[in-house]
């Protein structure tokens, strides 16, 4: 079949590489794609916010299946529009995507169905929110209710930080996403990402990963979209997987069905694993970025077959993943996350990929007169696949050092929780 993949980042490049291997695939289109997807798919200029245009393209190109990478089209209802047009797709409906689109919706669902998460309150005005943080004290977590590209969260270690975060959100720091604010209990422990597939009825464990959100070594500086990740996460043991499926994932799938908005797609649970066991921090309703890059590096199953099974309500019993560890380092443009500088020249990607066990996905690049340049905050993802976290880390940084990107930077401690800095 012909497949359309929506998106342009490192996640979508990784998905494109996996989809391109499928025996079910006739032709892969990516909208808009990037220089990394161009050799393995046809990049197309398409306004993915214009659902009629997407549907018209699917009709002209005889697209049998649409895979949606980023969260915004899901929250906006692209799946519903495709469904109404009789076009199969991978991802949740607009109603089900509220699990990511509204943190307050998710917290209310957890409270109603006894899904373990931190205590919280929702606010639509600054004064009661400020009164609440003053009553609770720090550390405390302040979040924009809506989508903020992974950045609308402040883990406030002092009361002043919490007050500043509340004021900034209500002042419009994240636009409409911060019109409502969720304030949560600070959860202590080790953070991990857990992914499960759902066909609306059943759920299947997919993989675990650990992301590195802060911009600087030693988890310092502001939060980003993610500076690196590795999979599997050693903290997510087989016992933790079983507990997360039993206490968080399966109850959520059942709750969404009971609420009349069954969840189909990938459920990405951000977890805090502490002394009381795993608790949900938040849900995302798509593959994470850069977690997707390391999970796809380990996937030994047919991705297209798996995603189709989700869409068609026939989830398999298991997913085949390599026992190896994949680790990715994000090469970002100087100034990221606040004001990344675009246009920096990049060379050496081919040399990096000649290293056995190393692969590179494009996250924010473009070609200018045949020259690869930075075109975003996170620019490249360099991935190492090896028998241990330490070996995967060593490989990934060998790949990083083979790339010439003077206006770029990266963290040098990805994987530190597993191997030390």
XYZ file of C-alpha atoms in Angstrom:
421
model
C 0.000 0.000 0.000
C 0.928 3.642 -0.347
C 1.558 5.317 3.017
C 1.625 8.996 3.994
C 3.715 9.942 7.033
C 2.992 13.356 8.570
C 5.871 15.312 10.114
C 9.345 16.715 9.562
C 11.520 15.923 12.583
C 13.889 13.276 13.879
C 10.968 11.168 15.052
C 9.494 11.118 11.550
C 12.859 10.294 9.940
C 13.162 7.327 12.323
C 9.579 6.237 11.544
C 10.262 6.597 7.807
C 13.333 4.349 8.040
C 11.278 1.682 9.861
C 8.247 1.983 7.542
C 10.473 1.766 4.448
C 11.552 -1.756 5.513
C 7.988 -3.111 5.462
C 7.056 -5.753 2.865
C 3.540 -4.235 2.966
C 4.785 -0.896 1.602
C 4.446 0.140 -2.041
C 5.426 3.802 -1.755
C 6.105 6.114 1.174
C 5.289 9.835 1.113
C 6.367 12.213 3.899
C 4.759 15.626 4.440
C 6.818 17.726 4.632
C 9.750 15.447 5.513
C 13.366 16.620 5.631
C 16.686 15.987 3.825
C 17.052 12.711 5.741
C 13.732 11.289 4.523
C 14.304 12.328 0.882
C 16.452 9.288 -0.094
C 13.933 6.741 1.261
C 10.580 8.440 0.588
C 8.982 11.164 -1.498
C 8.866 14.425 0.427
C 5.734 16.427 -0.376
C 4.730 20.023 0.286
C 1.374 19.757 2.027
C -0.334 21.961 4.601
C -1.122 19.297 7.202
C -3.324 21.769 9.105
C -5.603 21.825 6.019
C -7.442 18.532 6.443
C -9.236 18.852 3.095
C -5.857 19.197 1.368
C -4.543 16.101 3.164
C -7.620 14.100 2.144
C -7.381 15.313 -1.466
C -3.704 14.268 -1.580
C -4.600 10.822 -0.202
C -7.228 10.393 -2.906
C -4.908 11.451 -5.752
C -2.011 9.271 -4.554
C -4.179 6.304 -3.539
C -2.928 6.448 0.064
C -4.091 3.411 2.023
C -2.754 4.462 5.416
C -1.692 7.710 7.128
C 0.806 7.715 10.020
C 0.721 10.929 12.078
C 3.977 11.787 13.849
C 3.443 15.048 15.781
C 0.822 15.851 18.418
C -0.775 18.997 16.975
C -2.657 17.324 14.057
C -3.910 14.640 16.482
C -5.217 17.184 18.987
C -6.755 19.150 16.107
C -8.686 16.095 14.855
C -6.903 14.915 11.702
C -7.735 11.282 12.498
C -11.464 12.124 12.687
C -11.315 13.885 9.305
C -9.498 10.950 7.686
C -11.892 8.485 9.296
C -14.898 10.392 7.915
C -13.262 10.236 4.462
C -12.778 6.459 4.753
C -8.961 6.677 5.012
C -7.217 4.519 7.629
C -4.745 6.208 9.949
C -2.584 5.598 12.990
C -3.296 7.835 15.951
C -6.061 8.742 18.390
C -9.237 10.681 17.641
C -9.516 14.311 18.724
C -11.445 13.238 21.843
C -8.855 10.581 22.747
C -5.923 12.929 22.031
C -7.106 15.052 24.987
C -4.874 12.729 27.016
C -2.047 14.893 25.661
C -3.927 18.035 24.665
C -5.225 18.744 28.176
C -3.236 17.877 31.271
C -6.297 18.723 33.359
C -8.425 16.191 31.424
C -5.841 13.489 32.115
C -5.557 14.319 35.813
C -9.354 14.244 36.173
C -9.464 10.863 34.390
C -6.771 9.500 36.722
C -8.710 10.725 39.767
C -11.965 9.194 38.509
C -10.465 5.804 37.635
C -7.884 5.505 40.426
C -4.814 5.669 38.192
C -1.722 6.491 40.308
C -0.512 10.069 39.787
C 0.431 13.110 41.879
C -2.140 15.247 43.702
C -3.190 18.326 41.714
C -5.520 21.281 41.244
C -6.646 23.159 38.097
C -6.750 26.960 37.844
C -8.036 29.533 35.342
C -6.826 32.670 37.161
C -3.507 33.602 38.792
C -4.689 34.631 42.292
C -6.100 31.250 43.433
C -3.141 29.475 41.773
C -0.675 31.650 43.694
C -2.592 31.057 46.936
C -2.415 27.298 46.286
C 1.356 27.216 45.699
C 1.909 29.352 48.809
C -0.200 26.947 50.863
C 1.571 23.865 49.460
C 5.118 25.243 49.322
C 8.000 24.055 47.127
C 9.082 21.885 45.411
C 5.953 21.927 43.264
C 5.184 21.504 39.549
C 3.443 24.161 37.428
C 2.134 23.175 33.976
C 0.335 24.780 31.072
C -2.810 22.710 30.501
C -2.461 22.651 26.707
C 0.212 21.822 24.141
C 3.471 23.745 24.588
C 5.923 21.657 22.511
C 7.160 19.829 25.599
C 8.236 23.075 27.266
C 5.239 24.321 29.280
C 6.337 22.651 32.515
C 8.244 24.209 35.436
C 9.536 22.004 38.241
C 9.815 24.773 40.832
C 12.308 24.061 43.587
C 11.529 27.345 45.378
C 8.317 29.241 46.066
C 9.622 32.214 44.049
C 10.153 29.949 40.999
C 6.606 28.604 41.342
C 5.135 32.113 41.605
C 7.136 33.254 38.574
C 5.910 30.237 36.587
C 2.256 30.875 37.482
C 2.545 34.552 36.549
C 4.362 33.781 33.276
C 1.779 31.198 32.186
C -1.194 33.440 32.899
C 0.643 36.327 31.206
C 0.692 34.288 27.990
C 4.209 32.790 27.925
C 2.757 29.765 26.094
C -0.236 31.447 24.506
C -3.569 29.645 24.731
C -1.846 26.544 26.185
C -1.485 28.432 29.485
C -5.025 29.791 29.710
C -5.575 27.028 32.253
C -2.826 25.912 34.626
C -2.411 22.595 36.417
C -0.405 22.617 39.643
C 0.840 19.242 40.827
C 2.564 17.579 43.707
C 6.318 17.151 43.126
C 7.063 13.458 42.652
C 10.449 12.151 43.756
C 12.257 9.287 42.059
C 13.665 8.407 38.657
C 11.850 9.538 35.526
C 11.287 7.172 32.607
C 9.235 6.967 29.428
C 7.025 3.965 28.727
C 5.248 3.259 25.446
C 2.299 0.963 24.760
C 0.211 0.349 21.652
C -3.581 0.236 21.859
C -6.277 -0.763 19.370
C -9.055 0.785 21.455
C -9.771 -2.436 23.346
C -6.433 -3.945 24.327
C -2.983 -2.622 25.147
C 0.440 -4.034 24.326
C 3.715 -3.021 25.976
C 6.060 -1.574 23.345
C 9.294 -0.270 24.915
C 10.839 1.893 27.620
C 13.273 4.774 27.266
C 14.848 7.510 29.328
C 14.918 11.084 28.028
C 17.199 13.963 29.050
C 15.049 17.093 29.098
C 17.355 19.794 30.441
C 19.707 21.548 28.063
C 22.942 21.184 30.053
C 25.154 18.411 31.404
C 24.141 17.158 34.832
C 20.484 17.989 34.068
C 21.038 21.739 34.381
C 19.423 24.667 32.588
C 15.971 25.027 31.040
C 13.787 22.184 29.790
C 13.960 21.360 26.079
C 12.148 18.992 23.749
C 14.811 16.431 24.709
C 18.623 16.405 24.350
C 19.092 12.646 24.135
C 17.608 9.312 25.135
C 18.319 5.631 25.445
C 16.233 2.467 25.307
C 15.573 0.287 27.211
C 15.668 2.182 30.522
C 17.292 -0.076 33.162
C 14.989 1.398 35.855
C 11.983 -0.056 33.969
C 12.445 -3.677 35.032
C 10.145 -6.517 33.940
C 8.325 -6.133 37.277
C 7.843 -2.392 36.671
C 6.573 -3.084 33.124
C 3.975 -5.486 34.517
C 2.946 -2.976 37.218
C 2.689 -0.060 34.748
C 0.556 -2.121 32.374
C -1.668 -3.331 35.225
C -2.079 -0.042 37.138
C -1.718 2.679 34.482
C -1.947 1.597 30.819
C -4.718 -1.038 30.885
C -6.947 1.057 33.235
C -6.456 4.115 30.994
C -7.469 2.204 27.845
C -10.521 0.855 29.710
C -11.346 4.338 31.062
C -11.173 5.947 27.622
C -13.489 3.279 26.223
C -15.897 3.818 29.128
C -15.814 7.592 28.489
C -16.874 7.005 24.887
C -13.543 7.935 23.307
C -11.590 4.692 22.824
C -7.858 5.235 22.435
C -6.153 3.895 19.323
C -2.492 4.599 18.743
C 0.604 4.811 20.906
C 0.216 5.790 24.543
C 3.385 7.412 25.880
C 3.403 7.480 29.676
C 5.884 9.777 31.375
C 6.549 8.002 34.671
C 8.140 8.794 37.997
C 9.431 5.613 39.598
C 9.775 6.217 43.321
C 9.558 4.306 46.579
C 5.770 3.873 46.163
C 6.174 2.392 42.678
C 5.489 4.028 39.308
C 3.200 7.067 39.091
C 1.998 8.851 35.971
C 3.463 12.309 35.351
C 1.618 12.850 32.064
C 0.522 11.144 28.863
C 1.524 11.899 25.301
C -0.415 10.362 22.437
C 2.394 9.861 19.905
C 5.904 8.464 19.787
C 8.271 10.675 21.753
C 11.129 12.615 20.252
C 13.974 11.604 20.708
C 12.658 8.384 22.317
C 11.228 7.210 18.990
C 14.685 7.275 17.414
C 16.134 4.804 19.936
C 13.061 2.552 19.981
C 12.986 2.301 16.181
C 16.693 1.404 16.209
C 15.760 -1.632 18.354
C 12.559 -2.641 16.534
C 12.784 -6.025 14.794
C 9.095 -6.231 13.856
C 7.350 -4.803 10.801
C 6.361 -1.304 11.989
C 3.754 -0.806 9.267
C 2.138 -4.140 10.173
C 2.041 -3.173 13.867
C 0.508 0.249 13.235
C -2.083 -1.187 10.847
C -3.034 -3.778 13.480
C -3.676 -0.947 15.960
C -5.873 0.901 13.480
C -7.809 -2.240 12.545
C -8.462 -3.463 16.108
C -6.316 -6.606 15.952
C -3.392 -5.942 18.261
C -0.756 -8.734 18.288
C 0.428 -10.472 21.458
C 3.943 -9.036 21.508
C 6.482 -6.759 19.835
C 9.916 -8.042 18.822
C 12.724 -5.731 19.952
C 16.489 -6.203 19.917
C 17.943 -6.903 23.385
C 20.619 -4.319 22.539
C 20.623 -0.750 23.876
C 20.179 2.222 21.554
C 21.341 5.666 22.696
C 20.891 8.949 20.842
C 22.616 12.297 21.301
C 20.851 15.418 20.022
C 23.012 17.910 18.153
C 21.306 21.264 18.669
C 21.880 24.755 17.274
C 23.604 27.295 19.514
C 20.993 29.289 21.424
C 18.560 26.374 21.786
C 16.007 26.252 23.407
C 15.443 30.020 23.726
C 16.665 31.348 20.365
C 18.355 28.716 18.174
C 20.555 30.101 15.407
C 19.594 28.730 12.006
C 21.816 28.412 8.950
C 24.913 26.791 10.470
C 26.722 24.560 7.974
C 26.896 20.815 8.625
C 29.311 18.244 7.166
C 30.407 14.712 8.018
C 27.026 13.002 8.442
C 28.046 10.325 5.924
C 31.319 9.727 7.807
C 29.395 9.267 11.064
C 27.102 6.707 9.451
C 30.076 4.675 8.198
C 30.861 3.766 11.821
C 29.316 0.292 12.415
C 26.356 0.598 14.778
C 25.893 4.344 14.210
C 22.946 5.961 12.426
C 21.853 9.588 12.079
C 18.367 11.058 11.801
C 17.658 14.594 10.644
C 15.599 16.658 13.076
C 15.949 20.263 11.895
C 17.948 20.463 8.667
C 17.540 21.746 5.125
C 19.581 21.858 1.936
C 20.720 25.229 0.611
C 22.422 24.884 -2.770
C 23.447 21.337 -1.934
C 24.841 22.358 1.489
C 23.228 20.836 4.583
C 22.415 23.562 7.139
C 20.648 23.846 10.496
C 16.977 24.744 10.217
C 15.696 24.264 13.756
C 16.598 23.973 17.429
C 17.302 20.262 17.489
C 19.222 19.577 14.284
C 20.503 15.970 14.185
C 20.134 12.815 16.277
C 23.184 10.536 16.377
C 22.294 6.993 17.454
C 24.532 4.186 18.680
C 23.275 0.578 18.941
C 25.340 -1.807 21.071
C 25.212 -4.468 23.780
C 25.219 -2.036 26.731
C 24.394 1.575 27.557
C 28.111 2.355 27.947
C 28.981 0.899 24.524
C 26.004 2.586 22.834
C 27.038 5.893 24.429
C 30.621 5.491 23.208
C 29.421 4.734 19.663
C 26.980 7.673 19.584
C 29.667 10.145 20.682
C 32.093 8.735 18.092
C 29.376 9.559 15.564
C 28.923 13.052 17.034
C 32.663 13.719 16.809
C 32.696 12.696 13.131
C 30.199 15.474 12.317
C 31.454 18.985 11.609
C 28.836 21.442 12.905
C 30.700 24.423 14.413
C 27.479 26.247 15.318
C 26.053 23.233 17.121
C 26.353 21.773 20.607
C 25.281 18.696 22.543
C 25.201 17.311 26.040
C 28.170 15.058 26.772
C 26.518 12.985 29.495
C 23.589 11.231 27.791
C 23.006 7.952 29.625
C 24.577 9.195 32.859
C 21.924 7.640 35.090
C 22.820 4.212 33.732
C 26.619 4.547 33.360
C 27.651 7.655 35.300
C 28.841 10.836 33.590
